[in-house]
Short mmCIF file of C-alpha atoms in Angstrom, two decimals:
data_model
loop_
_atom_site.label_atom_id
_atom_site.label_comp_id
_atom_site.label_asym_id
_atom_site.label_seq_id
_atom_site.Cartn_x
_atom_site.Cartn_y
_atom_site.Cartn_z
CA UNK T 1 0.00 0.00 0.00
CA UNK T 2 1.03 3.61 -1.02
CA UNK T 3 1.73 5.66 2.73
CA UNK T 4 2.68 9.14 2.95
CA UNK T 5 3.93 10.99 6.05
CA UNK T 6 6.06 14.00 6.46
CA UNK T 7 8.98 12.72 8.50
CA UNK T 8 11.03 15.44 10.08
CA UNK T 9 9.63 17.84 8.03
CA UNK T 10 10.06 16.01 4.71
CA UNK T 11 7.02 14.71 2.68
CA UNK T 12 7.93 10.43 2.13
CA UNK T 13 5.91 8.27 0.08
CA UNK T 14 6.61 4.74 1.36
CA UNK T 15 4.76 1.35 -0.71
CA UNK T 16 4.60 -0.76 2.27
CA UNK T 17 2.91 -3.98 3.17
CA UNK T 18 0.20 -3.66 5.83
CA UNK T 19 2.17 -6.06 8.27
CA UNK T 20 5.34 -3.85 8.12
CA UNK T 21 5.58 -1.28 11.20
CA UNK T 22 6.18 2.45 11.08
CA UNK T 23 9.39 1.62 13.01
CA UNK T 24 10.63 -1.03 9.77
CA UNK T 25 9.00 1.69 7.68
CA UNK T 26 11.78 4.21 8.71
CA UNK T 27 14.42 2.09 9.00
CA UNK T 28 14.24 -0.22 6.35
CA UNK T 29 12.62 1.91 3.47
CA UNK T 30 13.36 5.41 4.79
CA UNK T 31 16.77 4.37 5.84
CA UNK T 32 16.37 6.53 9.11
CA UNK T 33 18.23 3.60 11.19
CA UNK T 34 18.39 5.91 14.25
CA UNK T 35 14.81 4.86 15.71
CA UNK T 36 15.92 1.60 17.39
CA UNK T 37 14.05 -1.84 17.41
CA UNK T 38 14.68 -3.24 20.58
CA UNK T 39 11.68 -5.79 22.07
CA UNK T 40 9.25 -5.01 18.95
CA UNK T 41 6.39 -5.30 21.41
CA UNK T 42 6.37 -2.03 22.77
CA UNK T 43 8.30 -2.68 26.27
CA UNK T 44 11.30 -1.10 25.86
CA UNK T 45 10.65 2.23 24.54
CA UNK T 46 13.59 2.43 22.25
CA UNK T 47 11.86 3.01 18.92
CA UNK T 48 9.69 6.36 20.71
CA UNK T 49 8.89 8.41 18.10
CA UNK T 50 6.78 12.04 18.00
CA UNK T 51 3.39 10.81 15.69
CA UNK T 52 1.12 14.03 15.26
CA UNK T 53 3.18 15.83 18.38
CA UNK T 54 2.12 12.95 20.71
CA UNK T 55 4.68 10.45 22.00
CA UNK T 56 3.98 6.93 20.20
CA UNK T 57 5.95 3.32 19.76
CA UNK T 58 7.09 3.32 16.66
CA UNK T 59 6.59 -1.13 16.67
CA UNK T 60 3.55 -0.92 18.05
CA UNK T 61 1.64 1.44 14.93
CA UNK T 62 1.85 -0.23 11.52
CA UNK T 63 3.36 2.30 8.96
CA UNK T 64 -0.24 2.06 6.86
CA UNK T 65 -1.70 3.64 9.90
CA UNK T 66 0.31 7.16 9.71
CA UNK T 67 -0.78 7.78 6.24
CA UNK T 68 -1.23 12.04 6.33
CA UNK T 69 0.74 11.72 10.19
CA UNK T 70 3.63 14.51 10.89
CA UNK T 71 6.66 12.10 12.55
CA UNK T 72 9.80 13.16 14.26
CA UNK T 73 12.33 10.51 14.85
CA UNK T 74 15.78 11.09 16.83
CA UNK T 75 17.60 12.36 13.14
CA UNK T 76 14.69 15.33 13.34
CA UNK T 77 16.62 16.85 16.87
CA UNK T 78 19.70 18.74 15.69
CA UNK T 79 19.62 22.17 15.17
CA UNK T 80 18.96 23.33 11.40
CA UNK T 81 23.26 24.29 11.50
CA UNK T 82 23.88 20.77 12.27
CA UNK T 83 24.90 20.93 15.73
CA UNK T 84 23.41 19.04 18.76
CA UNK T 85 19.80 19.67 20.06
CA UNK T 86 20.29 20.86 23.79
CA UNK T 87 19.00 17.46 25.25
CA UNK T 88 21.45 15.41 23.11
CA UNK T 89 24.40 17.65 24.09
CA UNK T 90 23.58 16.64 27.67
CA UNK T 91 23.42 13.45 27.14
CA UNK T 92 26.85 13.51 26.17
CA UNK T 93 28.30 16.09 28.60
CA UNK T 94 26.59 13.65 31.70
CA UNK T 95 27.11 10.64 30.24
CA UNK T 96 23.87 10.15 29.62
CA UNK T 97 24.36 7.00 27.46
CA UNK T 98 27.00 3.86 27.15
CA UNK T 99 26.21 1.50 23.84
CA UNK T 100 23.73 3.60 22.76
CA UNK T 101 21.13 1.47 22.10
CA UNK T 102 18.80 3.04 24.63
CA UNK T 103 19.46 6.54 23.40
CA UNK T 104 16.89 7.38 20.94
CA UNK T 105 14.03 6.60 22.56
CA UNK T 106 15.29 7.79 25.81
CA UNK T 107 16.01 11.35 23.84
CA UNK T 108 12.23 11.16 22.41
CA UNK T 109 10.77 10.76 25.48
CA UNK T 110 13.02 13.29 27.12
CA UNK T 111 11.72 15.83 24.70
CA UNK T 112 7.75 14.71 25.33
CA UNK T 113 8.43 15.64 28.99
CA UNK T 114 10.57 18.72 28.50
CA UNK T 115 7.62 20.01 26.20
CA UNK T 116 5.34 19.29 28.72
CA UNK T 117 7.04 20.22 31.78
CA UNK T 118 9.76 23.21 31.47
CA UNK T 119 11.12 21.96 35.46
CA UNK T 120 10.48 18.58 36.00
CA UNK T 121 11.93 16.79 39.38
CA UNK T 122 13.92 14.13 39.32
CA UNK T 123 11.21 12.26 40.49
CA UNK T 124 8.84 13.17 37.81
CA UNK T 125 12.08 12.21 35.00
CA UNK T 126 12.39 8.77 36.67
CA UNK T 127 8.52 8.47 36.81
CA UNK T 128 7.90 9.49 33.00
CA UNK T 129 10.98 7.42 31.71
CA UNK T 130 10.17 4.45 33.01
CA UNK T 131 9.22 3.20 29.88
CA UNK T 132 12.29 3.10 28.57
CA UNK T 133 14.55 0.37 29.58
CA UNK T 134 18.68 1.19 29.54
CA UNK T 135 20.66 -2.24 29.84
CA UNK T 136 23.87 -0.65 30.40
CA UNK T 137 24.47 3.01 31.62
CA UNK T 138 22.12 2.89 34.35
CA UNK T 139 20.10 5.78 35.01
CA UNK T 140 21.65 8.13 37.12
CA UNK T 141 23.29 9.66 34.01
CA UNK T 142 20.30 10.06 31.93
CA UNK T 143 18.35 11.94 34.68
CA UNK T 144 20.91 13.86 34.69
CA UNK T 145 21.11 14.89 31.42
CA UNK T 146 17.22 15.28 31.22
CA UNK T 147 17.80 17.44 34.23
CA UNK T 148 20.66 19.53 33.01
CA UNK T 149 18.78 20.02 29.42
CA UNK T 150 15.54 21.03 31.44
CA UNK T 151 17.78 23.90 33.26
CA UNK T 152 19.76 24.95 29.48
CA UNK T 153 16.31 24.93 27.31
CA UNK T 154 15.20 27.42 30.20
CA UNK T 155 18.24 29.73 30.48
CA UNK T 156 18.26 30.24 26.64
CA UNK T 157 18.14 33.77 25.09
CA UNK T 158 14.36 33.11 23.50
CA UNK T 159 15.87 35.56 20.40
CA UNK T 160 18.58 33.15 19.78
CA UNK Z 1 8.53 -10.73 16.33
CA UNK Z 2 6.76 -9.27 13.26
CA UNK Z 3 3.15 -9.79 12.41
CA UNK Z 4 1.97 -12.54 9.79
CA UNK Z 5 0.14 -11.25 6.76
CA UNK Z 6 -2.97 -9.17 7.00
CA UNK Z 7 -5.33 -7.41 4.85
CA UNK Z 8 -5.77 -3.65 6.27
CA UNK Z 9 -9.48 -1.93 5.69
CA UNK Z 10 -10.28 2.16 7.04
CA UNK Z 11 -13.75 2.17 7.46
CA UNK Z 12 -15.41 5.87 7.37
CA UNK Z 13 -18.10 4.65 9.60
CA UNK Z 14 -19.29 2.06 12.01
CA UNK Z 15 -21.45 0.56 9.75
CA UNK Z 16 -18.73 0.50 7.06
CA UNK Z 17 -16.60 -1.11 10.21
CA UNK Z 18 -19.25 -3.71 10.97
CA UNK Z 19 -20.04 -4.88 7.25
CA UNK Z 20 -15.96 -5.21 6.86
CA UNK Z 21 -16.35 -7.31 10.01
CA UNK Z 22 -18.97 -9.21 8.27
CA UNK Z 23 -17.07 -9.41 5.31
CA UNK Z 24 -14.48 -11.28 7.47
CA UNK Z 25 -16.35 -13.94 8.15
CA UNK Z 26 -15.15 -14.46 11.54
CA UNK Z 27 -11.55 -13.54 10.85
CA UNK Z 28 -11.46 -9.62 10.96
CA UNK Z 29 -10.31 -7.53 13.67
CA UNK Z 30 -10.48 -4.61 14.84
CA UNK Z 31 -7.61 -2.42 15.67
CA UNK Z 32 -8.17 1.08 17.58
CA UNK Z 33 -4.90 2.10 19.27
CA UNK Z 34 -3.32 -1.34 19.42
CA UNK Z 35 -1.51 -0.68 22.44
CA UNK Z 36 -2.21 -4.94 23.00
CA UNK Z 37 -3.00 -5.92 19.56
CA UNK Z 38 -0.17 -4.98 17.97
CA UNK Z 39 1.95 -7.27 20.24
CA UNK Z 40 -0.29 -9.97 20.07
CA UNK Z 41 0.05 -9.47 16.46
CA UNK Z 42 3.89 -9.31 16.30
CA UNK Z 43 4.51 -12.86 18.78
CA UNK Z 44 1.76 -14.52 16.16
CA UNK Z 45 -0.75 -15.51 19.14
CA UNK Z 46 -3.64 -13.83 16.70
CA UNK Z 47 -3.57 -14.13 13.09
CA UNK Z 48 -6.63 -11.90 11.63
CA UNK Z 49 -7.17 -12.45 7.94
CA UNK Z 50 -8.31 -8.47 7.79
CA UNK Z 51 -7.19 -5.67 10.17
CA UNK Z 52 -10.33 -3.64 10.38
CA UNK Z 53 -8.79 0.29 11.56
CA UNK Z 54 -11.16 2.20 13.57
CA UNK Z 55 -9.05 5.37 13.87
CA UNK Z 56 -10.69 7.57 11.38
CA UNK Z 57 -14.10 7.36 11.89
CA UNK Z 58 -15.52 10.36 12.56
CA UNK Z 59 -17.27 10.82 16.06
CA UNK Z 60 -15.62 7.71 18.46
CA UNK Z 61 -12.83 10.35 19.88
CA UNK Z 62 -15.81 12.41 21.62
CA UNK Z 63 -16.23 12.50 25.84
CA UNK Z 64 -18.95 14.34 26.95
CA UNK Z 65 -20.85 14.85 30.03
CA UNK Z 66 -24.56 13.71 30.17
CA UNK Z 67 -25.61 14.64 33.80
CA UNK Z 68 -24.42 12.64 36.42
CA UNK Z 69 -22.59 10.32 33.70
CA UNK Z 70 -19.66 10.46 31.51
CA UNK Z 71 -20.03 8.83 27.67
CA UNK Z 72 -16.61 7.87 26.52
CA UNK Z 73 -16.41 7.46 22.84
CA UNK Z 74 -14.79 4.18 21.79
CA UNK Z 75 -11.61 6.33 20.47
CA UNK Z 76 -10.50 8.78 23.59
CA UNK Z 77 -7.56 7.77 23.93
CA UNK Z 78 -6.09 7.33 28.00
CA UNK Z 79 -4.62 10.55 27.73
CA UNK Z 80 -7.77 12.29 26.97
CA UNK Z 81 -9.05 10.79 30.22
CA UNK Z 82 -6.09 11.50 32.05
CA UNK Z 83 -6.70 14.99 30.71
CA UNK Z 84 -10.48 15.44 31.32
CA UNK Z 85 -12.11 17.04 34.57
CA UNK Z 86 -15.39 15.20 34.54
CA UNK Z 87 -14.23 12.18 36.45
CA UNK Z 88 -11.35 12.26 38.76
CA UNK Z 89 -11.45 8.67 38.98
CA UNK Z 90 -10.83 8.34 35.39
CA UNK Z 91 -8.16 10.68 35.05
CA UNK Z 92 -6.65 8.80 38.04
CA UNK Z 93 -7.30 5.70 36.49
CA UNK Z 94 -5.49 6.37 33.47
CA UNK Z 95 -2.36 8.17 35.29
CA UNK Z 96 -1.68 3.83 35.85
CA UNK Z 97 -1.85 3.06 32.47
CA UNK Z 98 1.80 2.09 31.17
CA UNK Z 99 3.56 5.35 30.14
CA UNK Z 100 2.78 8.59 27.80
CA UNK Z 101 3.96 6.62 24.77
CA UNK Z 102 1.31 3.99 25.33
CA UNK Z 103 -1.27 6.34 26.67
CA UNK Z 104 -1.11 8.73 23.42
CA UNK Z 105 -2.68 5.91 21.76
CA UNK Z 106 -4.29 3.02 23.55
CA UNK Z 107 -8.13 3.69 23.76
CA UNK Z 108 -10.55 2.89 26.04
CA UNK Z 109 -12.65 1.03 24.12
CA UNK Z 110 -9.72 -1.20 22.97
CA UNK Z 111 -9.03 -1.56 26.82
CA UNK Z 112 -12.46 -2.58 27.37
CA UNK Z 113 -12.63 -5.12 24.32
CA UNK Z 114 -9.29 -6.20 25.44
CA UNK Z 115 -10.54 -6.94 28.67
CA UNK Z 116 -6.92 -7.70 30.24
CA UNK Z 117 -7.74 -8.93 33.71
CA UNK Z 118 -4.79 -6.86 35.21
CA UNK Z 119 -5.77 -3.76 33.00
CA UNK Z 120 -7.53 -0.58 34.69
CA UNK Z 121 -10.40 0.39 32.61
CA UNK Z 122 -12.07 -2.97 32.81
CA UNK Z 123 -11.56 -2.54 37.39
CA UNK Z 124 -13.02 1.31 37.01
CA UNK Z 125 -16.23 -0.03 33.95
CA UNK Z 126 -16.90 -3.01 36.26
CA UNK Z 127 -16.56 -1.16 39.83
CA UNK Z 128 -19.22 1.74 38.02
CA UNK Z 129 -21.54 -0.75 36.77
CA UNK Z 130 -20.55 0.95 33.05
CA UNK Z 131 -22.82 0.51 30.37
CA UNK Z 132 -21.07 -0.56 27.33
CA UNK Z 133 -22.89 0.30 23.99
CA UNK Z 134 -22.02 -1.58 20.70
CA UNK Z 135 -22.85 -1.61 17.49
CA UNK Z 136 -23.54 -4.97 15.42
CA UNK Z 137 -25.45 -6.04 11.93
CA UNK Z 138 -28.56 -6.16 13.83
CA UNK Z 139 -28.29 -2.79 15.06
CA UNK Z 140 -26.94 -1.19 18.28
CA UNK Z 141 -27.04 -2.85 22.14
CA UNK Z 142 -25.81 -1.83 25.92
CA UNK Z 143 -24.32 -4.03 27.70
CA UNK Z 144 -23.92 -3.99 31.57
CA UNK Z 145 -19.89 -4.47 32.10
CA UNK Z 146 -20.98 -7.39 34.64
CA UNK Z 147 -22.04 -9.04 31.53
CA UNK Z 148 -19.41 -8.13 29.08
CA UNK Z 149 -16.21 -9.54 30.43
CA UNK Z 150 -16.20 -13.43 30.91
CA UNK Z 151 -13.00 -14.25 31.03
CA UNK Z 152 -9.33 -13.52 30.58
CA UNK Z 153 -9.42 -11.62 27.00
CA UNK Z 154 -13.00 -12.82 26.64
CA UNK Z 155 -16.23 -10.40 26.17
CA UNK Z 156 -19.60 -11.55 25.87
CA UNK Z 157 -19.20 -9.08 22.33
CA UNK Z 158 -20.18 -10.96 18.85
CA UNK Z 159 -17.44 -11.17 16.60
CA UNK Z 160 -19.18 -8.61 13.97
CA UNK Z 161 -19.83 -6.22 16.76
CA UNK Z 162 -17.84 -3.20 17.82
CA UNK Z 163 -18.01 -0.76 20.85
CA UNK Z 164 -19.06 2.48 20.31
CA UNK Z 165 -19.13 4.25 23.73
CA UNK Z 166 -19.04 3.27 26.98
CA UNK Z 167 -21.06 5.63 29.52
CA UNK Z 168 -20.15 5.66 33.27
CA UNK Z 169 -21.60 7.33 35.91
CA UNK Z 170 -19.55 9.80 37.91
CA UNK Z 171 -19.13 8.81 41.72
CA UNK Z 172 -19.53 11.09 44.31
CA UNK Z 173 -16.77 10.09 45.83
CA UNK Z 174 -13.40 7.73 44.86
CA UNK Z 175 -10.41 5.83 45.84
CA UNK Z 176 -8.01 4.29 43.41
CA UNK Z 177 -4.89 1.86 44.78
CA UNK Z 178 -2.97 0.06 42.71
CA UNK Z 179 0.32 -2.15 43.81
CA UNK Z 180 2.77 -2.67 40.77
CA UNK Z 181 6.42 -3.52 40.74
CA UNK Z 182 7.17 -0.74 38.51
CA UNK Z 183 5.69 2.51 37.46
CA UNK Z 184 3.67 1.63 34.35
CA UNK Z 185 3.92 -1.88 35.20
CA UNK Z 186 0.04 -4.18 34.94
CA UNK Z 187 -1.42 -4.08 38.33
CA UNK Z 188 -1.18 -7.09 40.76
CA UNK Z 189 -3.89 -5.93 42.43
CA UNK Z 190 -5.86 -2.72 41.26
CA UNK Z 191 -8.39 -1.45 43.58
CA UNK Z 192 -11.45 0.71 43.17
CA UNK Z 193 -13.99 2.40 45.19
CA UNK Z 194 -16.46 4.62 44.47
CA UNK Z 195 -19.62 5.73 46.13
CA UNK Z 196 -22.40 6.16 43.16
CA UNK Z 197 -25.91 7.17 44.24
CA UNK Z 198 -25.09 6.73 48.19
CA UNK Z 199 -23.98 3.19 47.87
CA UNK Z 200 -20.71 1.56 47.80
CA UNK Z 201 -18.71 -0.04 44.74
CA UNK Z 202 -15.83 -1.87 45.56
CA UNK Z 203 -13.91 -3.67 42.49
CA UNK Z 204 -10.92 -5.41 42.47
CA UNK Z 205 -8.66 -5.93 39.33
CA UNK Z 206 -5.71 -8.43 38.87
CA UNK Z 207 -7.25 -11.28 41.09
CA UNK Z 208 -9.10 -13.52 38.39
CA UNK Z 209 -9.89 -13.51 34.76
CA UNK Z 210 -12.58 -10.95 35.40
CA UNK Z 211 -12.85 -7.81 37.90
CA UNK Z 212 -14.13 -9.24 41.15
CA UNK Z 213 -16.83 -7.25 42.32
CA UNK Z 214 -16.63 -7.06 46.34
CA UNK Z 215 -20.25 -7.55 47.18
CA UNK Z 216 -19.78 -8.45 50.88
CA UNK Z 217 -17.00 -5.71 51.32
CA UNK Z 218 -19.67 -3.18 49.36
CA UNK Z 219 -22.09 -4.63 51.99
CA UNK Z 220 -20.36 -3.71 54.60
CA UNK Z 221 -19.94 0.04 53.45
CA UNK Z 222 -23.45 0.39 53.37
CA UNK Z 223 -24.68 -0.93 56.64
CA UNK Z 224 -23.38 2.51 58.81
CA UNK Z 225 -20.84 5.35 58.53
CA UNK Z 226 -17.28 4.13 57.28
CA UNK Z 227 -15.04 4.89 60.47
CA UNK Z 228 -11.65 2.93 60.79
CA UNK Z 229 -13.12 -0.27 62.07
CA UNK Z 230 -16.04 -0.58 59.34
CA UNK Z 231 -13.10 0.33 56.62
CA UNK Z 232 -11.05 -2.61 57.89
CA UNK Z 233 -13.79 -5.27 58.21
CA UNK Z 234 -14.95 -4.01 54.82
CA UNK Z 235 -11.63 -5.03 53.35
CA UNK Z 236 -11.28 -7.89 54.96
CA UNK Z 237 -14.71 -9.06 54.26
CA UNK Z 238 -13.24 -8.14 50.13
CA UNK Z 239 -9.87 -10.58 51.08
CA UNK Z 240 -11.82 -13.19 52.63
CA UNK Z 241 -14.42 -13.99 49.37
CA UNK Z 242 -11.64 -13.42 46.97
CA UNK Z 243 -10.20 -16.80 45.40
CA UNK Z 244 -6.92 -16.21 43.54
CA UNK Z 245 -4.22 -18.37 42.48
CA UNK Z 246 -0.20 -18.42 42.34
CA UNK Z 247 1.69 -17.31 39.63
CA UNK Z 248 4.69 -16.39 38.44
CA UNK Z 249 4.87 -12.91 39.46
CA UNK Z 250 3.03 -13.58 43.09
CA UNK Z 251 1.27 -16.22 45.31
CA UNK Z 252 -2.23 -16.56 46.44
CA UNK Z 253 -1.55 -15.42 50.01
CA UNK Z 254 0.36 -12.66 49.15
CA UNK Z 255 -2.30 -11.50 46.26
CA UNK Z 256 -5.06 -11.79 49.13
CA UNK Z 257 -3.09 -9.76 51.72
CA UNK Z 258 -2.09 -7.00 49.14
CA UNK Z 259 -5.54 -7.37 48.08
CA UNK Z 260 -6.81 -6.65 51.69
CA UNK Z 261 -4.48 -3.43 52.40
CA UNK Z 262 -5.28 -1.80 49.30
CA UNK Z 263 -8.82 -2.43 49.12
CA UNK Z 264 -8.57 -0.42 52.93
CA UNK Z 265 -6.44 2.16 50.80
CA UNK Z 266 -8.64 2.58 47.93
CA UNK Z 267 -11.70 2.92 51.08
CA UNK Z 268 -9.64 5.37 52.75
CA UNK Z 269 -9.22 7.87 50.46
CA UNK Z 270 -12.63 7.45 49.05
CA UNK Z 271 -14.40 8.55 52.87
CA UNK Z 272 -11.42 11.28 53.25
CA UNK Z 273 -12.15 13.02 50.19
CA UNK Z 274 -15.79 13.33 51.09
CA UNK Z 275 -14.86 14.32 54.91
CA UNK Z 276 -12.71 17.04 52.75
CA UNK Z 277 -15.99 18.12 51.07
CA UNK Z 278 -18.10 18.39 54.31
CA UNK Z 279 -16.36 21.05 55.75
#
């Protein structure tokens, strides 16, 4: 079937079986390998991806389902000059990830809660990324980085 | 872990939904935000000849208030109840439901067809006495959700029918306890308690295939005014007529105890919030 979806601001026209997920859909025909497959039954939160502004598992919504859908995935974060969206900067600067794996999702979700919530606790960043499992780093670092993002995305000049 | 082959139909409208069903002959299904049918799909434990989306017909996503009840279109999504002001209960209800990701798109309708025995929806429908309304080839029906869920993943629904709202009424006062290992995790036990009308619901989710409906424990609630020693032989009048089994992620004795203290919890902050009102 004949899908098309505006992926990071891009209009794609994907022919897709109906069986084949909007996470395959990116990967495998859009060649956007950076959402992660992890479980493929919506567990571990590595393939989060924005659908229509709202957080959504990427395995868990077949790609002939986001026909007319606006998607972000992980590649849609940098800044238009190429350098690293705010929340991916910290990730690096607090060790926010290990292998890697993880990292997508975790940044997705991030980015739900830090458009949701300009000063989230660390409570509340433990409580809304739950979802999404990290098999190596541990968390510590990643709530750190969500935390340290939270407190850059608010000290920016707004006419920046 | 990817789904067999499927045939995928968008219906425009429930009778378009219910004559693809037809059309099936037995082996459609419908998908709304499939949250647990798109995993089911993936491991192969369902193979549906046609996929029969839901998603765009116009009208399902709707929640409205109609007096003292809510009516839930099949479509609203957990976090449009989660959102909503009508019913606290709801929007406390849903707050248990996995995580945002999940909750942008499971429905409750799907939760209610699903009818997971460790799911919230089916604990809050069955605790309200919902009514669910579906639509088949013979026309439209309500079902009382005492009648609707039968059994672990089972509803009394015909295989050509589809929900189309679920209406609830909206207590007068609520408690909502729920004891998982992890945030977002299914409920080992998910209480509910609700006073509709000036009588007690207690319901009880995790237990047994279906929400266990505390009669004796509801009983108890209604004889005199709930002070500390009518809230704990209310609960323990709920643990003793519960019968659970062992499983993998807890025994029986252990489900009945938990079930015991947070049946007392879910009481206990159903009588303080309307001692808050009082005053």
């Amino acid at each position: 079937m004949q899908v098309n979806f505006s992926v990071n601001g891009r209009m794609e026209s994907v022919d897709v079986e109906p069986r084949c997920t909007l996470a395959d859909a990116l990967r495998e025909d859009l060649g956007l390998t950076g959402t992660h497959l992890g479980c493929e039954h919506g567990v571990c939160g590595a393939c989060t991806i924005m659908v229509d502004g709202q957080p959504t598992r990427a395995c868990l919504m077949f790609a002939v389902q986001a026909d007319g859908c606006s998607i972000t995935t992980v590649e849609g974060l940098q800044n238009d000059d190429g350098k690293l969206h705010a929340l991916q900067q910290s990730f690096c600067d607090r060790h926010g990830l290990q292998c890697g794996f993880c990292t997508p999702g975790m940044l997705m979700t991030a980015m739900d809660l830090l458009h949701r919530e300009v000063e989230p606790s660390r409570e509340r960043i433990r409580e809304e990324m739950s979802g999404n499992i990290c098999r190596c780093t541990g968390y510590v670092g990643i709530v750190d980085a969500v935390e340290e993002a939270a407190r850059t995305l608010n000290s920016a000049d707004p006419t920046d | 872990m990817k789904a067999a082959s499927f045939d995928y139909v968008r219906p425009e409208s429930v009778a378009g939904a219910v004559r693809c069903l037809v059309d099936a002959e037995g082996d459609g299904k419908i998908i709304a935000g499939g949250q647990s049918l798109a995993p089911v799909l993936a491991m192969r434990l369902a193979r549906p000849r046609i996929l029969v989306d839901v998603n765009r017909i116009p009208g399902l996503g709707a929640l409205r208030r109609d007096g003292d009840s809510l009516r839930i279109g099949a479509m609203v999504r957990h976090h449009d109840l989660l959102e909503q002001r009508h019913s606290p209960l709801l929007a406390e209800a849903a707050r248990w439901i996995g995580h945002a990701a999940i909750r942008s798109r499971g429905t409750t309708g799907g939760s209610i067809a699903h009818a997971d025995p460790s799911a919230e929806l089916p604990v809050v429908a069955a605790a309200l006495d919902a009514t669910i309304h579906a639509v088949g080839p013979d026309g439209g029906r309500s079902i009382p959700a005492v009648d609707l869920f039968e059994g672990a993943l089972e509803t009394s629904l015909d295989e050509n029918e589809m929900i189309v709202e679920i209406e609830m009424p909206i207590p007068t006062a609520w408690g909502f306890a729920e004891l998982s290992r992890r945030h977002g995790d299914f409920g080992l036990v998910t209480v509910v308690a609700a006073e509709v009308e000036g009588s007690w619901r207690v319901c009880i989710g995790g237990l047994a295939a279906v929400p266990f409906r505390a009669r004796e424990c509801e009983w108890v609630l209604d004889c005199g005014p709930a002070g500390e020693d009518r809230i704990r032989q209310a609960a323990r009048a709920a643990a003793a007529a519960i019968e659970t089994s062992s499983d993998l992620h807890a025994t029986a004795d252990y489900r009945r105890a938990m079930a015991e203290e947070f049946t007392r919890r879910a009481i206990e902050q159903a009588v303080a919030a309307t001692r808050a009102g009082a005053h």
